[in-house]
mmCIF file with all atom_site columns, C-alpha atoms in Angstrom:
data_model
loop_
_atom_site.group_PDB
_atom_site.id
_atom_site.type_symbol
_atom_site.label_atom_id
_atom_site.label_alt_id
_atom_site.label_comp_id
_atom_site.label_asym_id
_atom_site.label_entity_id
_atom_site.label_seq_id
_atom_site.pdbx_PDB_ins_code
_atom_site.Cartn_x
_atom_site.Cartn_y
_atom_site.Cartn_z
_atom_site.occupancy
_atom_site.B_iso_or_equiv
_atom_site.pdbx_formal_charge
_atom_site.auth_seq_id
_atom_site.auth_comp_id
_atom_site.auth_asym_id
_atom_site.auth_atom_id
_atom_site.pdbx_PDB_model_num
ATOM 1   C CA . MET A 1 1   ? 9.848   7.124   -10.771 1.00 0.00 ? 1   MET A CA 1
ATOM 2   C CA . ALA A 1 2   ? 7.735   6.063   -13.728 1.00 0.00 ? 2   ALA A CA 1
ATOM 3   C CA . THR A 1 3   ? 4.463   7.753   -14.624 1.00 0.00 ? 3   THR A CA 1
ATOM 4   C CA . GLY A 1 4   ? 1.093   6.167   -15.269 1.00 0.00 ? 4   GLY A CA 1
ATOM 5   C CA . PRO A 1 5   ? -0.174  2.985   -13.628 1.00 0.00 ? 5   PRO A CA 1
ATOM 6   C CA . GLN A 1 6   ? 3.337   1.586   -13.129 1.00 0.00 ? 6   GLN A CA 1
ATOM 7   C CA . GLY A 1 7   ? 4.421   4.834   -11.494 1.00 0.00 ? 7   GLY A CA 1
ATOM 8   C CA . GLU A 1 8   ? 1.431   4.644   -9.168  1.00 0.00 ? 8   GLU A CA 1
ATOM 9   C CA . ILE A 1 9   ? 2.419   1.138   -8.070  1.00 0.00 ? 9   ILE A CA 1
ATOM 10  C CA . ASP A 1 10  ? 6.051   2.237   -7.677  1.00 0.00 ? 10  ASP A CA 1
ATOM 11  C CA . ARG A 1 11  ? 4.945   5.088   -5.383  1.00 0.00 ? 11  ARG A CA 1
ATOM 12  C CA . LEU A 1 12  ? 2.754   2.730   -3.353  1.00 0.00 ? 12  LEU A CA 1
ATOM 13  C CA . PHE A 1 13  ? 5.551   0.217   -2.818  1.00 0.00 ? 13  PHE A CA 1
ATOM 14  C CA . HIS A 1 14  ? 7.957   3.046   -1.998  1.00 0.00 ? 14  HIS A CA 1
ATOM 15  C CA . ALA A 1 15  ? 5.508   4.358   0.608   1.00 0.00 ? 15  ALA A CA 1
ATOM 16  C CA . LEU A 1 16  ? 4.991   0.904   2.100   1.00 0.00 ? 16  LEU A CA 1
ATOM 17  C CA . GLY A 1 17  ? 8.718   0.186   2.080   1.00 0.00 ? 17  GLY A CA 1
ATOM 18  C CA . ASP A 1 18  ? 9.274   2.457   5.066   1.00 0.00 ? 18  ASP A CA 1
ATOM 19  C CA . PRO A 1 19  ? 8.584   0.868   8.496   1.00 0.00 ? 19  PRO A CA 1
ATOM 20  C CA . THR A 1 20  ? 7.487   4.187   10.034  1.00 0.00 ? 20  THR A CA 1
ATOM 21  C CA . ARG A 1 21  ? 4.878   4.712   7.328   1.00 0.00 ? 21  ARG A CA 1
ATOM 22  C CA . ARG A 1 22  ? 3.627   1.132   7.771   1.00 0.00 ? 22  ARG A CA 1
ATOM 23  C CA . GLU A 1 23  ? 3.331   1.751   11.511  1.00 0.00 ? 23  GLU A CA 1
ATOM 24  C CA . MET A 1 24  ? 1.413   4.954   10.815  1.00 0.00 ? 24  MET A CA 1
ATOM 25  C CA . LEU A 1 25  ? -1.003  2.990   8.621   1.00 0.00 ? 25  LEU A CA 1
ATOM 26  C CA . ASP A 1 26  ? -1.400  0.391   11.377  1.00 0.00 ? 26  ASP A CA 1
ATOM 27  C CA . LYS A 1 27  ? -2.298  3.141   13.875  1.00 0.00 ? 27  LYS A CA 1
ATOM 28  C CA . LEU A 1 28  ? -4.707  4.776   11.424  1.00 0.00 ? 28  LEU A CA 1
ATOM 29  C CA . SER A 1 29  ? -6.404  1.461   10.654  1.00 0.00 ? 29  SER A CA 1
ATOM 30  C CA . GLU A 1 30  ? -7.612  1.478   14.284  1.00 0.00 ? 30  GLU A CA 1
ATOM 31  C CA . ARG A 1 31  ? -9.105  4.999   14.125  1.00 0.00 ? 31  ARG A CA 1
ATOM 32  C CA . PRO A 1 32  ? -8.504  8.476   12.694  1.00 0.00 ? 32  PRO A CA 1
ATOM 33  C CA . LEU A 1 33  ? -5.830  10.427  14.565  1.00 0.00 ? 33  LEU A CA 1
ATOM 34  C CA . SER A 1 34  ? -4.531  13.976  14.709  1.00 0.00 ? 34  SER A CA 1
ATOM 35  C CA . VAL A 1 35  ? -0.994  14.558  13.474  1.00 0.00 ? 35  VAL A CA 1
ATOM 36  C CA . SER A 1 36  ? 0.197   15.029  17.062  1.00 0.00 ? 36  SER A CA 1
ATOM 37  C CA . GLY A 1 37  ? -1.713  11.899  18.145  1.00 0.00 ? 37  GLY A CA 1
ATOM 38  C CA . LEU A 1 38  ? 0.047   10.000  15.400  1.00 0.00 ? 38  LEU A CA 1
ATOM 39  C CA . ALA A 1 39  ? 3.483   11.403  16.278  1.00 0.00 ? 39  ALA A CA 1
ATOM 40  C CA . ALA A 1 40  ? 3.368   10.681  20.023  1.00 0.00 ? 40  ALA A CA 1
ATOM 41  C CA . PRO A 1 41  ? 3.498   6.849   20.008  1.00 0.00 ? 41  PRO A CA 1
ATOM 42  C CA . LEU A 1 42  ? 6.002   6.849   17.132  1.00 0.00 ? 42  LEU A CA 1
ATOM 43  C CA . GLY A 1 43  ? 8.470   9.035   18.982  1.00 0.00 ? 43  GLY A CA 1
ATOM 44  C CA . ILE A 1 44  ? 9.134   11.254  15.956  1.00 0.00 ? 44  ILE A CA 1
ATOM 45  C CA . THR A 1 45  ? 8.722   14.969  15.366  1.00 0.00 ? 45  THR A CA 1
ATOM 46  C CA . LEU A 1 46  ? 5.640   16.572  13.894  1.00 0.00 ? 46  LEU A CA 1
ATOM 47  C CA . THR A 1 47  ? 7.781   17.616  10.920  1.00 0.00 ? 47  THR A CA 1
ATOM 48  C CA . ALA A 1 48  ? 8.773   13.991  10.275  1.00 0.00 ? 48  ALA A CA 1
ATOM 49  C CA . VAL A 1 49  ? 5.141   12.872  10.578  1.00 0.00 ? 49  VAL A CA 1
ATOM 50  C CA . ALA A 1 50  ? 4.097   15.574  8.092   1.00 0.00 ? 50  ALA A CA 1
ATOM 51  C CA . GLN A 1 51  ? 6.736   14.387  5.616   1.00 0.00 ? 51  GLN A CA 1
ATOM 52  C CA . HIS A 1 52  ? 5.600   10.762  5.934   1.00 0.00 ? 52  HIS A CA 1
ATOM 53  C CA . LEU A 1 53  ? 1.960   11.816  5.614   1.00 0.00 ? 53  LEU A CA 1
ATOM 54  C CA . GLN A 1 54  ? 2.732   13.681  2.402   1.00 0.00 ? 54  GLN A CA 1
ATOM 55  C CA . VAL A 1 55  ? 4.133   10.487  0.858   1.00 0.00 ? 55  VAL A CA 1
ATOM 56  C CA . LEU A 1 56  ? 1.124   8.473   2.058   1.00 0.00 ? 56  LEU A CA 1
ATOM 57  C CA . GLU A 1 57  ? -1.342  11.078  0.793   1.00 0.00 ? 57  GLU A CA 1
ATOM 58  C CA . GLU A 1 58  ? 0.293   11.356  -2.628  1.00 0.00 ? 58  GLU A CA 1
ATOM 59  C CA . CYS A 1 59  ? -0.242  7.661   -3.287  1.00 0.00 ? 59  CYS A CA 1
ATOM 60  C CA . GLY A 1 60  ? -3.783  7.513   -1.874  1.00 0.00 ? 60  GLY A CA 1
ATOM 61  C CA . LEU A 1 61  ? -3.161  5.550   1.327   1.00 0.00 ? 61  LEU A CA 1
ATOM 62  C CA . VAL A 1 62  ? -4.032  8.367   3.749   1.00 0.00 ? 62  VAL A CA 1
ATOM 63  C CA . ARG A 1 63  ? -6.321  11.380  3.661   1.00 0.00 ? 63  ARG A CA 1
ATOM 64  C CA . THR A 1 64  ? -5.951  14.380  5.961   1.00 0.00 ? 64  THR A CA 1
ATOM 65  C CA . GLU A 1 65  ? -8.458  17.053  6.798   1.00 0.00 ? 65  GLU A CA 1
ATOM 66  C CA . LYS A 1 66  ? -7.890  20.265  8.690   1.00 0.00 ? 66  LYS A CA 1
ATOM 67  C CA . ILE A 1 67  ? -10.683 21.358  10.984  1.00 0.00 ? 67  ILE A CA 1
ATOM 68  C CA . GLY A 1 68  ? -9.790  24.505  12.873  1.00 0.00 ? 68  GLY A CA 1
ATOM 69  C CA . ARG A 1 69  ? -6.248  24.053  14.090  1.00 0.00 ? 69  ARG A CA 1
ATOM 70  C CA . VAL A 1 70  ? -6.314  20.250  14.116  1.00 0.00 ? 70  VAL A CA 1
ATOM 71  C CA . ARG A 1 71  ? -5.300  18.129  11.126  1.00 0.00 ? 71  ARG A CA 1
ATOM 72  C CA . THR A 1 72  ? -6.953  14.709  11.293  1.00 0.00 ? 72  THR A CA 1
ATOM 73  C CA . CYS A 1 73  ? -5.564  11.723  9.391   1.00 0.00 ? 73  CYS A CA 1
ATOM 74  C CA . ARG A 1 74  ? -7.466  8.665   8.229   1.00 0.00 ? 74  ARG A CA 1
ATOM 75  C CA . ILE A 1 75  ? -6.990  5.689   5.935   1.00 0.00 ? 75  ILE A CA 1
ATOM 76  C CA . ASP A 1 76  ? -7.890  6.251   2.280   1.00 0.00 ? 76  ASP A CA 1
ATOM 77  C CA . THR A 1 77  ? -8.861  3.135   0.330   1.00 0.00 ? 77  THR A CA 1
ATOM 78  C CA . LEU A 1 78  ? -7.841  4.481   -3.100  1.00 0.00 ? 78  LEU A CA 1
ATOM 79  C CA . GLY A 1 79  ? -4.228  3.342   -2.790  1.00 0.00 ? 79  GLY A CA 1
ATOM 80  C CA . PHE A 1 80  ? -5.208  0.003   -1.303  1.00 0.00 ? 80  PHE A CA 1
ATOM 81  C CA . ASP A 1 81  ? -7.583  -0.611  -4.211  1.00 0.00 ? 81  ASP A CA 1
ATOM 82  C CA . ALA A 1 82  ? -4.713  -0.050  -6.663  1.00 0.00 ? 82  ALA A CA 1
ATOM 83  C CA . LEU A 1 83  ? -2.485  -2.454  -4.699  1.00 0.00 ? 83  LEU A CA 1
ATOM 84  C CA . GLU A 1 84  ? -5.206  -5.065  -4.590  1.00 0.00 ? 84  GLU A CA 1
ATOM 85  C CA . GLY A 1 85  ? -5.653  -4.850  -8.363  1.00 0.00 ? 85  GLY A CA 1
ATOM 86  C CA . TRP A 1 86  ? -1.899  -5.218  -8.932  1.00 0.00 ? 86  TRP A CA 1
ATOM 87  C CA . ILE A 1 87  ? -1.729  -8.248  -6.632  1.00 0.00 ? 87  ILE A CA 1
ATOM 88  C CA . LYS A 1 88  ? -4.756  -9.894  -8.290  1.00 0.00 ? 88  LYS A CA 1
ATOM 89  C CA . ARG A 1 89  ? -3.263  -9.454  -11.767 1.00 0.00 ? 89  ARG A CA 1
ATOM 90  C CA . HIS A 1 90  ? 0.034   -10.982 -10.718 1.00 0.00 ? 90  HIS A CA 1
ATOM 91  C CA . ARG A 1 91  ? -1.612  -13.805 -8.782  1.00 0.00 ? 91  ARG A CA 1
ATOM 92  C CA . THR A 1 92  ? -3.707  -14.701 -11.824 1.00 0.00 ? 92  THR A CA 1
ATOM 93  C CA . VAL A 1 93  ? -0.648  -14.837 -14.072 1.00 0.00 ? 93  VAL A CA 1
ATOM 94  C CA . TRP A 1 94  ? 1.245   -17.095 -11.675 1.00 0.00 ? 94  TRP A CA 1
ATOM 95  C CA . GLU A 1 95  ? -1.757  -19.343 -11.030 1.00 0.00 ? 95  GLU A CA 1
ATOM 96  C CA . ARG A 1 96  ? -2.104  -19.878 -14.791 1.00 0.00 ? 96  ARG A CA 1
ATOM 97  C CA . ARG A 1 97  ? 1.588   -20.644 -15.126 1.00 0.00 ? 97  ARG A CA 1
ATOM 98  C CA . LEU A 1 98  ? 1.502   -23.104 -12.236 1.00 0.00 ? 98  LEU A CA 1
ATOM 99  C CA . ASP A 1 99  ? -1.642  -24.769 -13.619 1.00 0.00 ? 99  ASP A CA 1
ATOM 100 C CA . ARG A 1 100 ? 0.095   -25.170 -16.984 1.00 0.00 ? 100 ARG A CA 1
ATOM 101 C CA . LEU A 1 101 ? 3.190   -26.578 -15.286 1.00 0.00 ? 101 LEU A CA 1
ATOM 102 C CA . GLY A 1 102 ? 0.991   -29.052 -13.417 1.00 0.00 ? 102 GLY A CA 1
ATOM 103 C CA . GLU A 1 103 ? -0.608  -30.119 -16.710 1.00 0.00 ? 103 GLU A CA 1
ATOM 104 C CA . LEU A 1 104 ? 2.791   -30.591 -18.336 1.00 0.00 ? 104 LEU A CA 1
ATOM 105 C CA . LEU A 1 105 ? 4.036   -32.641 -15.398 1.00 0.00 ? 105 LEU A CA 1
ATOM 106 C CA . ALA A 1 106 ? 0.883   -34.779 -15.458 1.00 0.00 ? 106 ALA A CA 1
ATOM 107 C CA . GLU A 1 107 ? 1.330   -35.394 -19.211 1.00 0.00 ? 107 GLU A CA 1
ATOM 108 C CA . SER A 1 108 ? 4.953   -36.325 -18.629 1.00 0.00 ? 108 SER A CA 1
ATOM 109 C CA . ASP A 1 109 ? 3.950   -38.837 -15.909 1.00 0.00 ? 109 ASP A CA 1
ATOM 110 C CA . GLU A 1 110 ? 1.407   -40.452 -18.243 1.00 0.00 ? 110 GLU A CA 1
ATOM 111 C CA . GLU A 1 111 ? 4.028   -41.142 -20.910 1.00 0.00 ? 111 GLU A CA 1
#
């Protein structure tokens, strides 16, 4: 994968491309959960959850914290902020293009 800002976006889309990771984010958006609490409703092993969490942590979508013997997972907004910025930039570009197309079509109708 690429490095820099484009690499960051690539990692985010890769992380969100997996349905299990999206489901994990849905669960964590309700409340923080332990790794075992996250694994139970998903029907996957703790090892699989840990692997998914690593991907989500590396791109800033999830943060984990170990207190005693329990590792608690919660949503991290850093990755979502990067996604929001990417979406806004692309939306702006396409809105400008569509506005320009609308102007061209309006000019063509007037002639």
